[in-house]
Coordinates of C-alpha atoms and ligand atoms in Angstrom, one line a residue:
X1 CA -18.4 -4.9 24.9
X2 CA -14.7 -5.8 23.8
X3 CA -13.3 -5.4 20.7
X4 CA -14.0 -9.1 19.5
X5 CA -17.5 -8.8 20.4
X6 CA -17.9 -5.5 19.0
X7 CA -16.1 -6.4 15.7
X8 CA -18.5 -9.9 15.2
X9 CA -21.5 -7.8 15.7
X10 CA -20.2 -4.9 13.3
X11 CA -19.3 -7.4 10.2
X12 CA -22.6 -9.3 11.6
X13 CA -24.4 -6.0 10.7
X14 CA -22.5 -4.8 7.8
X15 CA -22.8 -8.6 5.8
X16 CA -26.6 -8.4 6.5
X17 CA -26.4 -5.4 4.2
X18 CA -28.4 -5.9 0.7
X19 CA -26.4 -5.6 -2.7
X20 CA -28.7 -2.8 -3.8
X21 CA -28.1 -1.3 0.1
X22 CA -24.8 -1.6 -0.6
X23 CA -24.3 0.0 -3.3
X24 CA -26.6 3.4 -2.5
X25 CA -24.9 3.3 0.7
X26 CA -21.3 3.6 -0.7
X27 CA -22.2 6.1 -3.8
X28 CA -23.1 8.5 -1.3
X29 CA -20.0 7.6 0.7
X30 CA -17.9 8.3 -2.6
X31 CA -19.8 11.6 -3.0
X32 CA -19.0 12.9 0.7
X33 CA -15.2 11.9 -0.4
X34 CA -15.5 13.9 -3.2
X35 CA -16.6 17.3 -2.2
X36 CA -13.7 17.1 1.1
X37 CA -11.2 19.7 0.6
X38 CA -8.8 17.1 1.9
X39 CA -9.4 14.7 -0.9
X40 CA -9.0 17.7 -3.5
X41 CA -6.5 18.6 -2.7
X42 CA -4.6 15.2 -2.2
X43 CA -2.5 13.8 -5.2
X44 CA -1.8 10.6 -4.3
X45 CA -4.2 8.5 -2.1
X46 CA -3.8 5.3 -0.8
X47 CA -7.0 3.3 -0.9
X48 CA -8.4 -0.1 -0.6
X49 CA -9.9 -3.1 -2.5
X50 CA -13.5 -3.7 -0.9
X51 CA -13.9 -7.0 1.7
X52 CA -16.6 -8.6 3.5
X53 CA -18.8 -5.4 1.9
X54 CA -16.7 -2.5 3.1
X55 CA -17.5 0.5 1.4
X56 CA -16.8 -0.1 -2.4
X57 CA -14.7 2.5 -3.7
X58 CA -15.2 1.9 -7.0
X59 CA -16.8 5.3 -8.0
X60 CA -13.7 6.9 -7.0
X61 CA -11.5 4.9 -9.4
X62 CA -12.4 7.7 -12.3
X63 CA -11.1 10.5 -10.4
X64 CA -7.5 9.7 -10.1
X65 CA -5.2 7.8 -12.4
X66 CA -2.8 7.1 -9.4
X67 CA -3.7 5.6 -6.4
X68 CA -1.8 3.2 -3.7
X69 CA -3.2 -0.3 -2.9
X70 CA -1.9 -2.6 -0.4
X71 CA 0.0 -5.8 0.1
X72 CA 0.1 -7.7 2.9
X73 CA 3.7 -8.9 3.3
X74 CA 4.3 -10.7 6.6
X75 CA 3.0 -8.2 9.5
X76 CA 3.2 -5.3 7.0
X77 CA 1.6 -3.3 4.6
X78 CA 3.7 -2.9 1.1
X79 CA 1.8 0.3 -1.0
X80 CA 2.1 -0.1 -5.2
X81 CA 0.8 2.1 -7.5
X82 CA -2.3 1.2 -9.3
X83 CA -4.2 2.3 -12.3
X84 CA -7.7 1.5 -12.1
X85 CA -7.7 -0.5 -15.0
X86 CA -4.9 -2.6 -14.2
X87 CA -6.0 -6.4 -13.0
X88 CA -5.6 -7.5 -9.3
X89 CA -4.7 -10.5 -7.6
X90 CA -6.3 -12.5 -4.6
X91 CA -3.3 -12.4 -1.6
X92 CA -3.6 -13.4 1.8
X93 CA -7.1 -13.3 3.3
X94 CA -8.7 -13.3 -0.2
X95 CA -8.0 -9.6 -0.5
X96 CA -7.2 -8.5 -4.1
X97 CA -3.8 -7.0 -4.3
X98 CA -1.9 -4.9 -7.1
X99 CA 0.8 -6.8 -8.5
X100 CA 3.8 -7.1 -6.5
X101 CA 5.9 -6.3 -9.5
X102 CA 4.1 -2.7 -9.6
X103 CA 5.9 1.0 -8.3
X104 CA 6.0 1.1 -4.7
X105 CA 4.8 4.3 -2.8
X106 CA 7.4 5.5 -0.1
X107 CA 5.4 7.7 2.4
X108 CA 6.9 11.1 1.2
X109 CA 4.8 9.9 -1.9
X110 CA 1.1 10.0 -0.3
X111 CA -1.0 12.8 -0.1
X112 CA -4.2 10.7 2.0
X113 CA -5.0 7.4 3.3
X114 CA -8.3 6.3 3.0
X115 CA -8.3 3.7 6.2
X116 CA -10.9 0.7 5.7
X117 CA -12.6 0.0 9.5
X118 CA -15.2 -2.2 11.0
X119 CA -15.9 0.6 13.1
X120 CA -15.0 3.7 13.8
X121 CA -15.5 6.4 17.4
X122 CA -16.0 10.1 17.2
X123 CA -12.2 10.4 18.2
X124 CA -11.2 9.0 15.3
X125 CA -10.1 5.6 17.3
X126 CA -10.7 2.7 14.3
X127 CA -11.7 -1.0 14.7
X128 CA -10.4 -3.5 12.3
X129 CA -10.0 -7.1 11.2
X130 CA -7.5 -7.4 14.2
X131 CA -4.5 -7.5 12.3
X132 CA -3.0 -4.8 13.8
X133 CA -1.7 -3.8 10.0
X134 CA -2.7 0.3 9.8
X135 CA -1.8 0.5 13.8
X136 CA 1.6 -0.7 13.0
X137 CA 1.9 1.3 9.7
X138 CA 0.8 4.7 11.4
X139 CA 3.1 4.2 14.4
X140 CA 6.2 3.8 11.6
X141 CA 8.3 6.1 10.8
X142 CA 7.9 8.4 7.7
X143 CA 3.9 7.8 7.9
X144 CA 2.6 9.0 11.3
X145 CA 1.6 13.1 9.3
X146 CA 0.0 11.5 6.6
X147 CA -3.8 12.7 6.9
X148 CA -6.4 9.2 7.5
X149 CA -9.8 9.0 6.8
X150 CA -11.8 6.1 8.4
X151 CA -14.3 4.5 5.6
X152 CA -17.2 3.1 7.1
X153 CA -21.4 3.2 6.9
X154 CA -22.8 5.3 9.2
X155 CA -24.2 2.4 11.6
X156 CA -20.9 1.4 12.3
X157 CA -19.8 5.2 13.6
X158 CA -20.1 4.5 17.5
X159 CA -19.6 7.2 20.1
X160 CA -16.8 5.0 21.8
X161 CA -14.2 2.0 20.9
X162 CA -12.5 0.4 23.8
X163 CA -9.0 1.7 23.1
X164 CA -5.3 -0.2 23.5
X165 CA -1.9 1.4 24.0
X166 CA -1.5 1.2 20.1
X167 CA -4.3 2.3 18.9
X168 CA -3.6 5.8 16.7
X169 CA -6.7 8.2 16.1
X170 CA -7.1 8.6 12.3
X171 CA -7.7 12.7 11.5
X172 CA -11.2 12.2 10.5
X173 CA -13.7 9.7 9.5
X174 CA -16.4 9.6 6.4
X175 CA -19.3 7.8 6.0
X176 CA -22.4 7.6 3.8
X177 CA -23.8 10.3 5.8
X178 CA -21.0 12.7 6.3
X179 CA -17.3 13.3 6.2
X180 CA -15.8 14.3 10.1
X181 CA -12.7 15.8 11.2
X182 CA -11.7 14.8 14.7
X183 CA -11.7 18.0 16.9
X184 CA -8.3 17.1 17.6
X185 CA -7.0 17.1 13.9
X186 CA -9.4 20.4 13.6
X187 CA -7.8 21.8 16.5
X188 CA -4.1 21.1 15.2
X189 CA -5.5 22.7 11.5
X190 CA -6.7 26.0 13.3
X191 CA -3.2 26.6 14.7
Ligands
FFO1 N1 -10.1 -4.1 2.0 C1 -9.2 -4.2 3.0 N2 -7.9 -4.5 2.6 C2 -7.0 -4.6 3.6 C3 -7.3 -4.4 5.0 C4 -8.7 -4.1 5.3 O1 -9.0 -3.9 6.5 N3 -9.5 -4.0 4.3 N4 -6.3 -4.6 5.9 C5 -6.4 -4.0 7.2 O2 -5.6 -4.3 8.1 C6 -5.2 -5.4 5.6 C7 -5.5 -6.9 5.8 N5 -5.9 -7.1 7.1 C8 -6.6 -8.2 7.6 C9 -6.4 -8.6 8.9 C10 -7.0 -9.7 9.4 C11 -7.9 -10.4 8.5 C12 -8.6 -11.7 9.0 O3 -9.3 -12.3 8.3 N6 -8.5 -12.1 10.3 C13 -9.1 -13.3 10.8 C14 -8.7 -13.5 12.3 C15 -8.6 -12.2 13.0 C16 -8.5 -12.4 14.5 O4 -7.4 -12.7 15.0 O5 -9.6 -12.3 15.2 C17 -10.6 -13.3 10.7 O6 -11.2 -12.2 10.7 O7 -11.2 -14.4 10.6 C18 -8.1 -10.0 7.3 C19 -7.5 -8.9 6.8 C20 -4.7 -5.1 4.2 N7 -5.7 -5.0 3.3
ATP2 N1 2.4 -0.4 16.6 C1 2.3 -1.8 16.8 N2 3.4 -2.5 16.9 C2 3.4 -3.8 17.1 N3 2.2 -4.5 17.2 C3 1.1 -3.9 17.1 C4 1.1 -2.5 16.9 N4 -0.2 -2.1 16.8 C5 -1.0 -3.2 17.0 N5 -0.2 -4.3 17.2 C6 -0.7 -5.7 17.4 O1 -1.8 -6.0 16.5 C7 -2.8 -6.7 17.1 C8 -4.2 -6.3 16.6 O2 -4.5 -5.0 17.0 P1 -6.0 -4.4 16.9 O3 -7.0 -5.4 17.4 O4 -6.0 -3.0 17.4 O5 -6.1 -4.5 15.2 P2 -7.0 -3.7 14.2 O6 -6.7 -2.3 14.2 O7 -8.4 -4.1 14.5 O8 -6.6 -4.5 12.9 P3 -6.2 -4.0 11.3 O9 -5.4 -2.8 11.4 O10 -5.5 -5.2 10.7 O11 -7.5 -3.8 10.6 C9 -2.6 -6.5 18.6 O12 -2.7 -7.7 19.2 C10 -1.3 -5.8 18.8 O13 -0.4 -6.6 19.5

């Protein structure tokens, strides 16, 4: 299958998901998060604002006061600080978006991204919307040592994406039944 075929059936899949599914589904997710080392011991995370019924953060939101939210600005992502209880606003693709007026985060700033996916491969290799927003963002400079974690259910962790020439392996993926580093980004950790 290619990656428009793969991504329809994964939404397909994930928007068949009940509310009460849903929400079991991303509490555990929050709770694998949680008990990472790498999310301990990360200050400043950038995360995301649930869409289409990706994996809702929300149970999260108590555990930092900080945390980085994008903006979609032409072909690139702008990251602002955001307080938890601090209103959002719909953008571009009826995403909800901090307010543009709000802190930006330079990448010397961020401890962890927390990368929202369709889909995800045991390499670490991430489908999205198609935007090609977090493939350009990681390939920019400043943000390519910056550890990424791909958020997804489990159903949607496959054992292998079709891959371009710009795709960038995140370090590790977590789902609602467990949190993965790549045996790359272990292998880089172990020396
Ligand atoms: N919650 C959340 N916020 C996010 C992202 C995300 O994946 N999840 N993004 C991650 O990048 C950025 C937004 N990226 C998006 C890219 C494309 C579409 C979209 O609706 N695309 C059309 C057509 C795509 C195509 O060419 O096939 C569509 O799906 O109908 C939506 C968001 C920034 N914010
Ligand atoms: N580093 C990059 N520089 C320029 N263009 C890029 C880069 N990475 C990806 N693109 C463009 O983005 C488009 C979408 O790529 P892809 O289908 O891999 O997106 P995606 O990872 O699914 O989307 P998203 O990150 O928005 O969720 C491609 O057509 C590609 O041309």
């Amino acid at each position: 299958m290619n990656k428009r075929q793969l991504r329809k059936q994964l939404l397909l899949a994930r928007e068949s998901l009940s509310v009460a599914d849903l929400k079991v589904k991303s509490d555990r997710l929050c709770q694998n998060l949680k008990q990472a080392p790498l999310f301990q011991q990360a200050q400043t995370i950038l995360a995301y604002w649930s869409h289409r019924q990706e994996p809702d953060l929300s149970l999260l939101w108590a555990e930092r006061e900080v945390w980085g939210l994008p903006r979609t600005v032409g072909q690139s992502l702008c990251w602002h600080v955001w307080n938890p209880s601090e209103p959002l606003q719909k953008g571009k693709y009826g995403i909800f978006e901090p307010d543009p007026d709000a802190p930006v985060l330079q990448p010397q700033d961020v401890d962890l991204i927390l990368v929202p996916a369709v889909g995800c491969d045991r390499q670490g290799y991430r489908l999205g919307y198609g935007g090609g927003y977090y493939d350009r963002l990681l390939s920019s400079e400043g943000w390519q040592d910056i550890p990424t974690i791909g958020i997804i259910f489990d159903f949607a962790w496959l054992e292998q994406l079709p891959v371009d020439e710009w795709d960038i392996p995140l370090k590790g993926v977590c789902s609602d039944r467990q949190f993965n580093l790549t045996l790359e980004a272990q292998r880089v950790q172990l020396m």
